Coordinates of C-alpha atoms (C1' of nucleotides) in Angstrom, one line a residue:
Chain A
X1 CA 45.8 -33.5 -38.7
X2 CA 46.8 -32.6 -35.2
X3 CA 46.1 -29.0 -34.0
X4 CA 44.8 -27.2 -31.0
X5 CA 41.0 -27.1 -31.3
X6 CA 40.5 -24.5 -28.7
X7 CA 39.7 -21.7 -31.1
X8 CA 36.8 -23.1 -33.1
X9 CA 33.3 -22.1 -32.3
X10 CA 31.8 -25.5 -32.9
X11 CA 34.3 -27.0 -30.5
X12 CA 33.4 -24.5 -27.8
X13 CA 29.7 -25.3 -28.2
X14 CA 30.4 -29.0 -28.0
X15 CA 32.6 -28.6 -25.0
X16 CA 30.0 -26.5 -23.2
X17 CA 27.3 -29.1 -24.0
X18 CA 29.6 -31.9 -22.7
X19 CA 30.2 -29.8 -19.6
X20 CA 26.4 -29.4 -19.0
X21 CA 25.7 -33.1 -19.7
X22 CA 28.5 -34.1 -17.4
X23 CA 27.6 -31.4 -14.9
X24 CA 31.1 -30.0 -14.8
X25 CA 32.1 -26.7 -13.2
X26 CA 33.3 -24.0 -15.6
X27 CA 36.8 -24.4 -14.3
X28 CA 36.8 -28.1 -15.1
X29 CA 35.8 -27.4 -18.6
X30 CA 38.6 -24.8 -18.8
X31 CA 41.1 -27.4 -17.7
X32 CA 39.8 -29.8 -20.3
X33 CA 39.9 -27.4 -23.2
X34 CA 43.6 -27.1 -23.8
X35 CA 44.1 -30.8 -23.6
X36 CA 41.9 -31.5 -26.6
X37 CA 43.8 -31.2 -29.9
X38 CA 43.7 -34.4 -31.9
X39 CA 41.1 -33.6 -34.6
X40 CA 39.6 -36.3 -36.7
X41 CA 37.1 -36.1 -39.5
X42 CA 35.0 -38.5 -41.5
X43 CA 33.2 -37.8 -44.8
X44 CA 29.5 -38.3 -45.1
X45 CA 28.7 -42.0 -45.5
X46 CA 31.9 -43.2 -43.9
X47 CA 32.0 -46.0 -41.4
X48 CA 33.3 -44.9 -38.1
X49 CA 35.5 -47.2 -36.1
X50 CA 34.7 -46.8 -32.4
X51 CA 37.6 -47.1 -30.0
X52 CA 37.9 -50.3 -28.0
X53 CA 39.9 -48.8 -25.2
X54 CA 37.6 -47.2 -22.6
X55 CA 39.8 -44.2 -22.1
X56 CA 39.8 -43.2 -25.8
X57 CA 36.9 -40.8 -26.0
X58 CA 36.1 -38.5 -28.9
X59 CA 33.9 -35.5 -28.6
X60 CA 31.9 -34.7 -31.7
X61 CA 32.1 -31.0 -32.7
X62 CA 30.1 -31.1 -35.8
X63 CA 28.0 -33.5 -38.0
X64 CA 25.6 -36.4 -37.4
X65 CA 26.3 -40.1 -37.0
X66 CA 24.0 -43.1 -36.3
X67 CA 24.4 -46.5 -34.9
X68 CA 22.6 -49.3 -36.8
X69 CA 22.4 -52.9 -37.5
X70 CA 22.0 -54.4 -41.0
X71 CA 19.8 -57.5 -40.9
X72 CA 20.5 -60.5 -43.1
X73 CA 17.3 -59.8 -45.2
X74 CA 18.6 -56.3 -46.0
X75 CA 16.6 -54.3 -43.6
X76 CA 18.2 -51.8 -41.3
X77 CA 17.6 -50.9 -37.7
X78 CA 18.9 -47.6 -36.4
X79 CA 19.5 -47.6 -32.7
X80 CA 20.4 -44.0 -32.1
X81 CA 22.1 -40.9 -33.3
X82 CA 25.3 -39.1 -32.2
X83 CA 25.2 -35.3 -32.5
X84 CA 27.6 -32.5 -31.7
X85 CA 28.4 -32.5 -28.0
X86 CA 28.1 -36.3 -27.8
X87 CA 30.9 -38.7 -27.1
X88 CA 32.1 -41.5 -29.4
X89 CA 33.3 -44.2 -26.9
X90 CA 33.9 -47.8 -26.4
X91 CA 30.2 -48.3 -25.7
X92 CA 29.8 -48.4 -29.5
X93 CA 32.4 -51.0 -30.0
X94 CA 31.3 -54.2 -28.3
X95 CA 33.5 -56.9 -29.7
X96 CA 30.9 -59.3 -31.0
X97 CA 28.5 -56.5 -31.9
X98 CA 27.1 -56.6 -35.4
X99 CA 26.3 -52.9 -35.1
X100 CA 28.0 -50.3 -37.1
X101 CA 28.5 -46.6 -36.7
X102 CA 28.0 -44.4 -39.8
X103 CA 28.6 -40.8 -40.6
X104 CA 25.4 -39.2 -41.9
X105 CA 27.2 -36.0 -42.8
X106 CA 30.8 -35.0 -42.7
X107 CA 31.8 -35.4 -39.0
X108 CA 34.5 -33.7 -36.9
X109 CA 35.6 -34.8 -33.5
X110 CA 38.4 -34.1 -31.1
X111 CA 40.0 -36.6 -28.8
X112 CA 39.3 -35.9 -25.1
X113 CA 42.3 -37.0 -23.0
X114 CA 40.1 -39.1 -20.7
X115 CA 43.0 -41.2 -19.5
X116 CA 44.9 -38.1 -18.4
X117 CA 41.8 -36.7 -16.8
X118 CA 41.4 -40.0 -14.8
X119 CA 45.0 -39.9 -13.4
X120 CA 45.8 -36.2 -13.0
X121 CA 44.6 -36.2 -9.4
X122 CA 41.5 -35.2 -7.4
X123 CA 40.2 -32.3 -9.6
X124 CA 40.5 -34.3 -12.7
X125 CA 38.6 -37.2 -11.2
X126 CA 35.5 -35.0 -11.6
X127 CA 36.3 -34.6 -15.3
X128 CA 36.5 -38.3 -15.7
X129 CA 33.3 -38.9 -13.8
X130 CA 31.7 -36.2 -15.9
X131 CA 32.5 -38.0 -19.0
X132 CA 31.0 -41.2 -17.6
X133 CA 27.8 -39.3 -16.8
X134 CA 27.7 -38.0 -20.4
X135 CA 27.9 -41.6 -21.6
X136 CA 25.2 -42.7 -19.2
X137 CA 23.0 -40.1 -20.8
X138 CA 23.4 -41.9 -24.1
X139 CA 22.3 -45.1 -22.4
X140 CA 19.2 -43.5 -21.0
X141 CA 18.2 -42.6 -24.5
X142 CA 18.1 -46.3 -25.4
X143 CA 15.3 -46.7 -22.8
X144 CA 13.4 -43.9 -24.4
X145 CA 13.9 -45.5 -27.8
X146 CA 12.4 -48.8 -26.6
X147 CA 9.5 -47.1 -24.9
X148 CA 8.8 -45.1 -28.1
X149 CA 8.6 -48.1 -30.3
X150 CA 6.9 -50.4 -27.9
X151 CA 4.2 -48.1 -26.6
X152 CA 3.6 -45.2 -28.9
X153 CA 1.6 -44.9 -32.1
X154 CA 3.3 -43.9 -35.4
X155 CA 2.2 -40.3 -34.9
X156 CA 3.6 -40.2 -31.4
X157 CA 6.8 -41.9 -32.4
X158 CA 7.6 -39.3 -35.1
X159 CA 6.7 -36.4 -32.8
X160 CA 8.8 -37.9 -30.0
X161 CA 11.9 -38.5 -32.1
X162 CA 11.8 -35.0 -33.7
X163 CA 11.4 -33.5 -30.3
X164 CA 14.4 -35.4 -29.0
X165 CA 16.4 -34.0 -31.9
X166 CA 15.3 -30.5 -31.2
X167 CA 16.1 -30.7 -27.5
X168 CA 19.5 -32.2 -28.0
X169 CA 20.4 -29.7 -30.7
X170 CA 19.2 -26.8 -28.6
X171 CA 21.8 -27.7 -26.0
X172 CA 24.5 -27.1 -28.5
X173 CA 22.9 -24.0 -30.0
X174 CA 22.0 -25.7 -33.2
X175 CA 18.2 -25.4 -32.8
X176 CA 15.7 -23.0 -31.6
X177 CA 12.3 -23.9 -30.1
X178 CA 10.8 -23.5 -33.5
X179 CA 13.3 -24.9 -36.0
X180 CA 16.3 -27.0 -36.7
X181 CA 18.0 -28.9 -39.5
X182 CA 18.4 -32.6 -39.6
X183 CA 20.2 -34.5 -42.4
X184 CA 17.5 -37.3 -42.4
X185 CA 15.4 -38.9 -45.1
X186 CA 12.0 -40.4 -44.2
X187 CA 13.7 -43.7 -44.6
X188 CA 16.0 -42.9 -41.6
X189 CA 13.0 -42.1 -39.5
X190 CA 11.3 -45.3 -40.6
X191 CA 14.3 -47.4 -39.8
X192 CA 14.6 -45.7 -36.4
X193 CA 11.0 -46.0 -35.4
X194 CA 10.0 -49.4 -36.7
X195 CA 7.7 -48.0 -39.4
X196 CA 7.5 -48.2 -43.1
X197 CA 8.8 -45.3 -45.2
X198 CA 5.3 -44.8 -46.7
X199 CA 3.7 -44.6 -43.3
X200 CA 6.2 -42.0 -42.1
X201 CA 5.3 -39.9 -45.1
X202 CA 1.7 -40.1 -44.2
X203 CA 2.4 -39.2 -40.6
X204 CA 4.4 -36.2 -41.6
X205 CA 1.6 -35.1 -43.9
X206 CA -0.7 -35.4 -40.9
X207 CA 1.6 -33.3 -38.7
X208 CA 1.7 -30.8 -41.6
X209 CA -2.0 -30.7 -42.1
X210 CA -2.7 -30.2 -38.4
X211 CA -0.3 -27.3 -38.3
X212 CA 2.0 -28.8 -35.7
X213 CA 5.2 -29.0 -37.8
X214 CA 6.6 -29.2 -41.3
X215 CA 9.6 -31.2 -42.4
X216 CA 11.0 -30.6 -45.8
X217 CA 14.5 -31.7 -46.8
X218 CA 15.6 -31.9 -43.3
X219 CA 14.4 -28.5 -42.4
X220 CA 12.1 -29.0 -39.5
X221 CA 9.8 -26.1 -38.5
X222 CA 7.8 -26.5 -35.3
X223 CA 4.7 -24.4 -35.6
X224 CA 3.1 -25.5 -32.3
X225 CA 5.8 -26.5 -29.9
X226 CA 3.3 -27.2 -27.1
X227 CA 1.1 -29.4 -29.2
X228 CA 4.2 -31.3 -30.3
X229 CA 5.3 -31.8 -26.8
X230 CA 2.0 -33.2 -25.7
X231 CA 1.8 -35.5 -28.8
X232 CA 5.4 -36.7 -28.1
X233 CA 4.4 -37.5 -24.5
X234 CA 1.4 -39.6 -25.6
X235 CA -1.1 -37.0 -24.3
X236 CA -3.8 -36.3 -26.9
Chain B
X1 CA 22.3 -61.0 7.5
X2 CA 26.0 -61.2 6.9
X3 CA 27.6 -64.6 6.2
X4 CA 30.0 -66.3 3.9
X5 CA 28.2 -67.3 0.9
X6 CA 30.9 -69.6 -0.5
X7 CA 29.1 -72.8 0.4
X8 CA 25.8 -72.4 -1.4
X9 CA 25.2 -74.1 -4.7
X10 CA 23.2 -71.2 -6.2
X11 CA 26.1 -68.9 -5.4
X12 CA 28.6 -71.2 -7.1
X13 CA 26.5 -71.3 -10.2
X14 CA 26.0 -67.5 -10.3
X15 CA 29.7 -67.0 -9.7
X16 CA 30.6 -69.4 -12.5
X17 CA 28.2 -67.6 -14.8
X18 CA 29.6 -64.3 -13.9
X19 CA 33.1 -65.6 -14.6
X20 CA 32.0 -66.8 -18.0
X21 CA 30.3 -63.6 -18.9
X22 CA 33.3 -61.6 -17.7
X23 CA 35.7 -64.1 -19.3
X24 CA 37.6 -64.6 -16.1
X25 CA 40.2 -67.3 -15.4
X26 CA 39.3 -69.9 -12.9
X27 CA 41.9 -68.5 -10.5
X28 CA 40.3 -65.0 -10.7
X29 CA 37.0 -66.5 -9.8
X30 CA 38.6 -68.3 -6.9
X31 CA 40.0 -65.0 -5.6
X32 CA 36.6 -63.4 -5.9
X33 CA 34.7 -66.1 -4.1
X34 CA 35.9 -65.7 -0.5
X35 CA 35.4 -61.9 -0.8
X36 CA 31.6 -62.2 -1.3
X37 CA 29.7 -62.5 1.9
X38 CA 27.1 -59.8 2.4
X39 CA 23.9 -61.5 1.5
X40 CA 20.7 -59.6 0.7
X41 CA 17.2 -60.8 -0.1
X42 CA 14.0 -59.3 -1.3
X43 CA 10.6 -60.8 -1.2
X44 CA 8.5 -61.3 -4.4
X45 CA 7.0 -58.0 -5.4
X46 CA 9.5 -55.8 -3.5
X47 CA 11.0 -52.8 -5.1
X48 CA 14.8 -53.0 -5.3
X49 CA 16.9 -50.0 -4.7
X50 CA 19.9 -50.1 -7.1
X51 CA 23.2 -48.8 -5.7
X52 CA 24.3 -45.3 -6.8
X53 CA 27.9 -45.9 -6.3
X54 CA 29.6 -47.5 -9.2
X55 CA 31.7 -49.9 -7.1
X56 CA 28.7 -51.3 -5.2
X57 CA 27.8 -54.3 -7.3
X58 CA 25.5 -57.2 -6.3
X59 CA 25.5 -60.6 -7.9
X60 CA 22.1 -62.3 -8.1
X61 CA 22.3 -65.9 -6.9
X62 CA 18.6 -66.7 -7.2
X63 CA 15.3 -65.2 -8.3
X64 CA 14.0 -63.0 -11.1
X65 CA 13.8 -59.2 -11.2
X66 CA 12.7 -56.8 -13.9
X67 CA 13.3 -53.2 -14.8
X68 CA 10.3 -51.2 -15.8
X69 CA 8.6 -47.9 -16.2
X70 CA 5.1 -47.0 -15.2
X71 CA 3.4 -44.6 -17.6
X72 CA 1.1 -41.9 -16.4
X73 CA -1.8 -43.6 -18.1
X74 CA -1.2 -46.8 -16.0
X75 CA 0.5 -48.8 -18.7
X76 CA 3.8 -50.5 -18.0
X77 CA 6.9 -51.0 -20.1
X78 CA 9.3 -53.7 -19.1
X79 CA 12.8 -53.0 -20.3
X80 CA 14.6 -56.2 -19.3
X81 CA 15.1 -58.9 -16.7
X82 CA 17.8 -59.7 -14.2
X83 CA 18.4 -63.4 -13.7
X84 CA 20.8 -65.4 -11.5
X85 CA 24.4 -64.6 -12.5
X86 CA 23.5 -61.0 -13.5
X87 CA 24.7 -58.0 -11.7
X88 CA 22.6 -55.3 -10.0
X89 CA 24.7 -52.1 -10.5
X90 CA 24.5 -48.4 -10.7
X91 CA 23.4 -48.8 -14.3
X92 CA 19.9 -49.3 -12.9
X93 CA 20.0 -46.2 -10.8
X94 CA 20.2 -43.2 -13.0
X95 CA 19.3 -40.3 -10.8
X96 CA 16.5 -38.8 -12.9
X97 CA 15.3 -42.2 -14.1
X98 CA 11.6 -42.9 -13.7
X99 CA 12.4 -46.6 -14.0
X100 CA 12.0 -49.0 -11.2
X101 CA 13.5 -52.4 -10.4
X102 CA 11.1 -55.0 -9.1
X103 CA 11.5 -58.5 -7.7
X104 CA 9.4 -61.0 -9.6
X105 CA 10.1 -63.8 -7.1
X106 CA 12.1 -63.8 -3.9
X107 CA 15.6 -62.7 -4.9
X108 CA 18.9 -63.4 -3.2
X109 CA 22.1 -61.5 -4.0
X110 CA 25.6 -61.2 -2.6
X111 CA 27.7 -58.1 -2.7
X112 CA 30.8 -58.4 -4.9
X113 CA 33.7 -56.3 -3.6
X114 CA 34.3 -54.5 -6.8
X115 CA 36.0 -51.6 -5.2
X116 CA 38.6 -54.0 -3.6
X117 CA 38.9 -55.8 -6.9
X118 CA 39.8 -52.5 -8.6
X119 CA 42.5 -51.5 -6.1
X120 CA 44.1 -54.8 -5.1
X121 CA 46.7 -54.6 -7.9
X122 CA 47.3 -56.0 -11.3
X123 CA 45.6 -59.4 -11.0
X124 CA 42.5 -57.9 -9.5
X125 CA 42.3 -55.4 -12.3
X126 CA 41.2 -58.3 -14.5
X127 CA 38.4 -59.0 -12.1
X128 CA 37.2 -55.4 -12.2
X129 CA 37.3 -55.3 -16.0
X130 CA 35.5 -58.6 -16.0
X131 CA 32.7 -57.1 -14.0
X132 CA 32.5 -54.2 -16.5
X133 CA 32.3 -56.7 -19.3
X134 CA 29.4 -58.5 -17.6
X135 CA 27.6 -55.1 -17.3
X136 CA 28.3 -54.4 -21.0
X137 CA 26.5 -57.7 -21.8
X138 CA 23.4 -56.3 -20.1
X139 CA 23.7 -53.2 -22.3
X140 CA 23.9 -55.3 -25.5
X141 CA 20.6 -56.9 -24.6
X142 CA 18.9 -53.6 -24.8
X143 CA 19.9 -53.4 -28.4
X144 CA 18.3 -56.8 -29.0
X145 CA 15.2 -55.6 -27.2
X146 CA 14.8 -52.6 -29.5
X147 CA 15.4 -54.7 -32.5
X148 CA 12.8 -57.3 -31.4
X149 CA 10.1 -54.7 -30.9
X150 CA 10.9 -52.6 -34.0
X151 CA 11.5 -55.3 -36.6
X152 CA 9.9 -58.5 -35.5
X153 CA 6.3 -59.8 -35.7
X154 CA 4.4 -60.8 -32.6
X155 CA 5.2 -64.5 -33.2
X156 CA 8.9 -63.8 -33.7
X157 CA 9.0 -61.5 -30.6
X158 CA 7.6 -64.1 -28.3
X159 CA 9.9 -66.8 -29.7
X160 CA 12.9 -64.5 -29.4
X161 CA 12.3 -63.5 -25.8
X162 CA 11.6 -67.0 -24.6
X163 CA 14.8 -68.1 -26.4
X164 CA 16.7 -65.4 -24.6
X165 CA 15.5 -66.6 -21.3
X166 CA 16.4 -70.2 -22.1
X167 CA 19.9 -69.3 -23.2
X168 CA 20.5 -67.1 -20.2
X169 CA 19.2 -69.7 -17.8
X170 CA 21.2 -72.5 -19.4
X171 CA 24.4 -70.6 -18.5
X172 CA 23.5 -70.9 -14.8
X173 CA 22.3 -74.4 -15.1
X174 CA 18.6 -73.5 -14.6
X175 CA 17.4 -74.6 -18.0
X176 CA 18.0 -77.4 -20.5
X177 CA 17.7 -77.2 -24.2
X178 CA 14.1 -78.3 -23.8
X179 CA 12.7 -76.8 -20.7
X180 CA 12.9 -74.1 -18.0
X181 CA 10.7 -72.3 -15.6
X182 CA 9.9 -68.6 -15.7
X183 CA 7.8 -66.7 -13.2
X184 CA 6.0 -64.7 -15.9
X185 CA 2.4 -64.1 -16.7
X186 CA 1.3 -63.3 -20.3
X187 CA 0.9 -59.8 -19.1
X188 CA 4.6 -59.6 -18.4
X189 CA 5.4 -60.9 -21.9
X190 CA 3.0 -58.3 -23.4
X191 CA 4.5 -55.4 -21.4
X192 CA 8.0 -56.5 -22.5
X193 CA 7.2 -57.0 -26.2
X194 CA 4.9 -54.1 -26.9
X195 CA 1.9 -56.4 -27.5
X196 CA -1.6 -56.7 -26.0
X197 CA -2.1 -59.5 -23.5
X198 CA -4.8 -61.0 -25.7
X199 CA -2.5 -61.2 -28.6
X200 CA 0.2 -62.9 -26.6
X201 CA -2.3 -65.5 -25.6
X202 CA -3.1 -66.1 -29.3
X203 CA 0.6 -66.3 -30.2
X204 CA 1.3 -68.8 -27.5
X205 CA -1.6 -70.9 -28.8
X206 CA -0.1 -70.7 -32.2
X207 CA 3.3 -71.9 -30.9
X208 CA 1.5 -74.7 -29.0
X209 CA -0.6 -75.8 -32.0
X210 CA 2.5 -75.8 -34.3
X211 CA 4.2 -78.0 -31.8
X212 CA 7.1 -75.7 -31.2
X213 CA 6.7 -75.0 -27.5
X214 CA 4.2 -75.0 -24.7
X215 CA 4.0 -72.5 -21.8
X216 CA 1.8 -73.2 -18.8
X217 CA 2.2 -71.5 -15.5
X218 CA 5.6 -70.4 -16.3
X219 CA 6.8 -73.9 -17.2
X220 CA 8.2 -73.6 -20.7
X221 CA 8.7 -76.8 -22.7
X222 CA 10.5 -76.4 -26.0
X223 CA 9.5 -79.2 -28.3
X224 CA 11.3 -78.1 -31.5
X225 CA 14.4 -76.2 -30.4
X226 CA 15.6 -75.7 -34.0
X227 CA 12.3 -74.4 -35.2
X228 CA 12.2 -72.0 -32.3
X229 CA 15.7 -70.8 -33.0
X230 CA 14.8 -70.1 -36.6
X231 CA 11.6 -68.3 -35.7
X232 CA 13.4 -66.2 -33.1
X233 CA 15.9 -65.1 -35.7
X234 CA 13.2 -64.0 -38.2
X235 CA 13.8 -66.9 -40.6
X236 CA 10.5 -68.6 -41.6
Chain C
dC1 C1' 16.8 -32.8 -70.4
dG2 C1' 17.0 -37.2 -68.2
dC3 C1' 18.0 -40.1 -64.4
dG4 C1' 18.1 -41.7 -59.6
dA5 C1' 16.7 -40.8 -55.1
dT6 C1' 13.0 -39.3 -52.3
dT7 C1' 8.3 -38.2 -51.3
dT8 C1' 3.4 -38.5 -52.1
dT9 C1' -1.0 -40.8 -53.0
dG10 C1' -4.5 -44.4 -53.5
dA11 C1' -6.4 -49.1 -53.0
dG12 C1' -6.6 -53.1 -50.5
dC13 C1' -5.2 -56.3 -47.0
dC14 C1' -3.6 -58.2 -42.8
dA15 C1' -1.7 -58.2 -38.2
dT16 C1' -2.8 -56.7 -34.1
dG17 C1' -5.8 -54.1 -30.9
dT18 C1' -10.3 -53.6 -28.4
dC19 C1' -14.4 -55.2 -26.3
dA20 C1' -17.1 -58.6 -24.2
dA21 C1' -17.8 -63.0 -22.4
dT22 C1' -16.3 -67.4 -20.6
dC23 C1' -13.5 -70.6 -18.2
dG24 C1' -10.4 -72.5 -14.8
dG25 C1' -7.7 -72.6 -10.6
dA26 C1' -6.5 -70.8 -6.0
dG27 C1' -7.8 -68.8 -2.1
dT28 C1' -11.2 -67.6 1.5
dG29 C1' -14.9 -67.4 4.3
dG30 C1' -19.2 -69.4 5.7
Chain D
dC1 C1' -18.1 -78.9 1.4
dC2 C1' -19.9 -75.1 -1.1
dA3 C1' -20.2 -70.4 -2.7
dC4 C1' -17.8 -66.6 -3.8
dT5 C1' -14.2 -63.9 -5.6
dC6 C1' -10.0 -62.8 -7.9
dC7 C1' -6.7 -63.4 -11.3
dG8 C1' -5.0 -65.2 -15.3
dA9 C1' -5.9 -67.4 -19.7
dT10 C1' -8.9 -68.2 -23.6
dT11 C1' -12.1 -67.3 -27.3
dG12 C1' -15.0 -64.8 -30.7
dA13 C1' -16.5 -60.7 -33.2
dC14 C1' -15.2 -56.7 -34.8
dA15 C1' -12.4 -52.4 -35.7
dT16 C1' -8.3 -50.2 -37.3
dG17 C1' -3.5 -48.8 -37.7
dG18 C1' 0.0 -49.6 -40.3
dC19 C1' 1.9 -52.6 -44.3
dT20 C1' 2.3 -53.8 -49.3
dC21 C1' 2.0 -52.9 -54.0
dA22 C1' 1.8 -49.8 -57.7
dA23 C1' 2.1 -45.5 -59.7
dA24 C1' 2.9 -40.7 -60.0
dA25 C1' 5.0 -36.4 -58.5
dT26 C1' 9.0 -33.8 -57.1
dC27 C1' 13.7 -32.7 -56.4
dG28 C1' 18.7 -32.7 -57.0
dC29 C1' 22.1 -33.3 -60.2
dG30 C1' 24.9 -34.4 -64.1

DNA sequence: CGCGATTTTGAGCCATGTCAATCGGAGTGG
DNA sequence: CCACTCCGATTGACATGGCTCAAAATCGCG
């Protein structure tokens, strides 16, 4: 299960994305690369155990995960998604937290030696701080999520979420301006956005009919990127 | 502006609350106490500049603040509140963040020497980790906020938020099971919960008529704590 | 071909939003 | 002391976005 991950293309993309999010210099990324080698994978549907130690950080190289809570009445709230380039960290493992982390597809991740990065001296301090910045990004997304649900209409919410996916995937080279793939059912969207599945279906139909985008079996095609952007920002 | 804060009762309560949130031993709290002395205050309505450095942490000893975003169309989303016992930290100061931190009342805070706590050796490492835990608590609340808005009805949202305030204030001795004071207008509640002001008014009327609680000029009186708890948890 | 999961569609309803008007309290100035 | 204003809370009438229920269509898969 342990091998050097430095050769894989998915790993390179994830590392580059992490470097960008953390605003690392190319040379810092280069120093980080050979240190990552513990590869871990989960099958689709698996529950992922987040690390409790703050210095155990894993970088997702491929696959989708989501963080959710199951309510006593059987409903589900999805709080956010983890994509290639994102970090699985202790942030997802609050002791008393009733939240769970689930793999949406098969997921691969490599362990980033954050502890080493933190103690290797001055240069590596930047790496450590970079990781922290990447995690802060995740936090910022939780603000956007609340804003989306509290202030936006159903149409705006769906547009906003799909645009978030596109932009995040573009950073790892997994999307273009016009299209990407997302392993999501309409139920996932509904549970993320505080809507009913049926209404999500209607909203997607509306987006389709207005020629802004189509979504079929996870394949999202953006026909009018600018219109989508405006819609997602609440400007009509 | 600089004085030893160790004598003030509000400070003692805030410190005790911090110790509880961070799960510190009494002796750790004792070591922390004499180190806090830089007092800072903001008048009601003032904008609060959060520190960018991660080791600059301020402990609120009295007053209310909130974190919000002003939307281009003039609307406002409130993401959360900071009460006595809470920490103002870099978490509230993401560089690119369009969020602001505002004092709802006059606010007093003392600077906690987190950096010292982190470097003073083994014992003080616990203090540092304790502070981190307290900040994690704030993060956990953002999950609750999203859940509230995405999955709960207007009635449940109001009940849930008021209960959050009561429980947090009780930890600092500023509330009893049955009553507390909150410097909030119905507009604040609305902007927090993703509701219209008018509907908040209707919901409060409903809570009043059903004898669960009353709220007048910020004075909240809980008449049926158990009914409120059930309502806030979505059990009807 | 049949079955489960997902998506789509229609009909009707209800929670919540919008608009407009009123009311009460706290200042404020005359 | 009164008149005026401003702000927050309240109320009513009405509109509507999104939910529920029920049913059909579609797709993937064994």
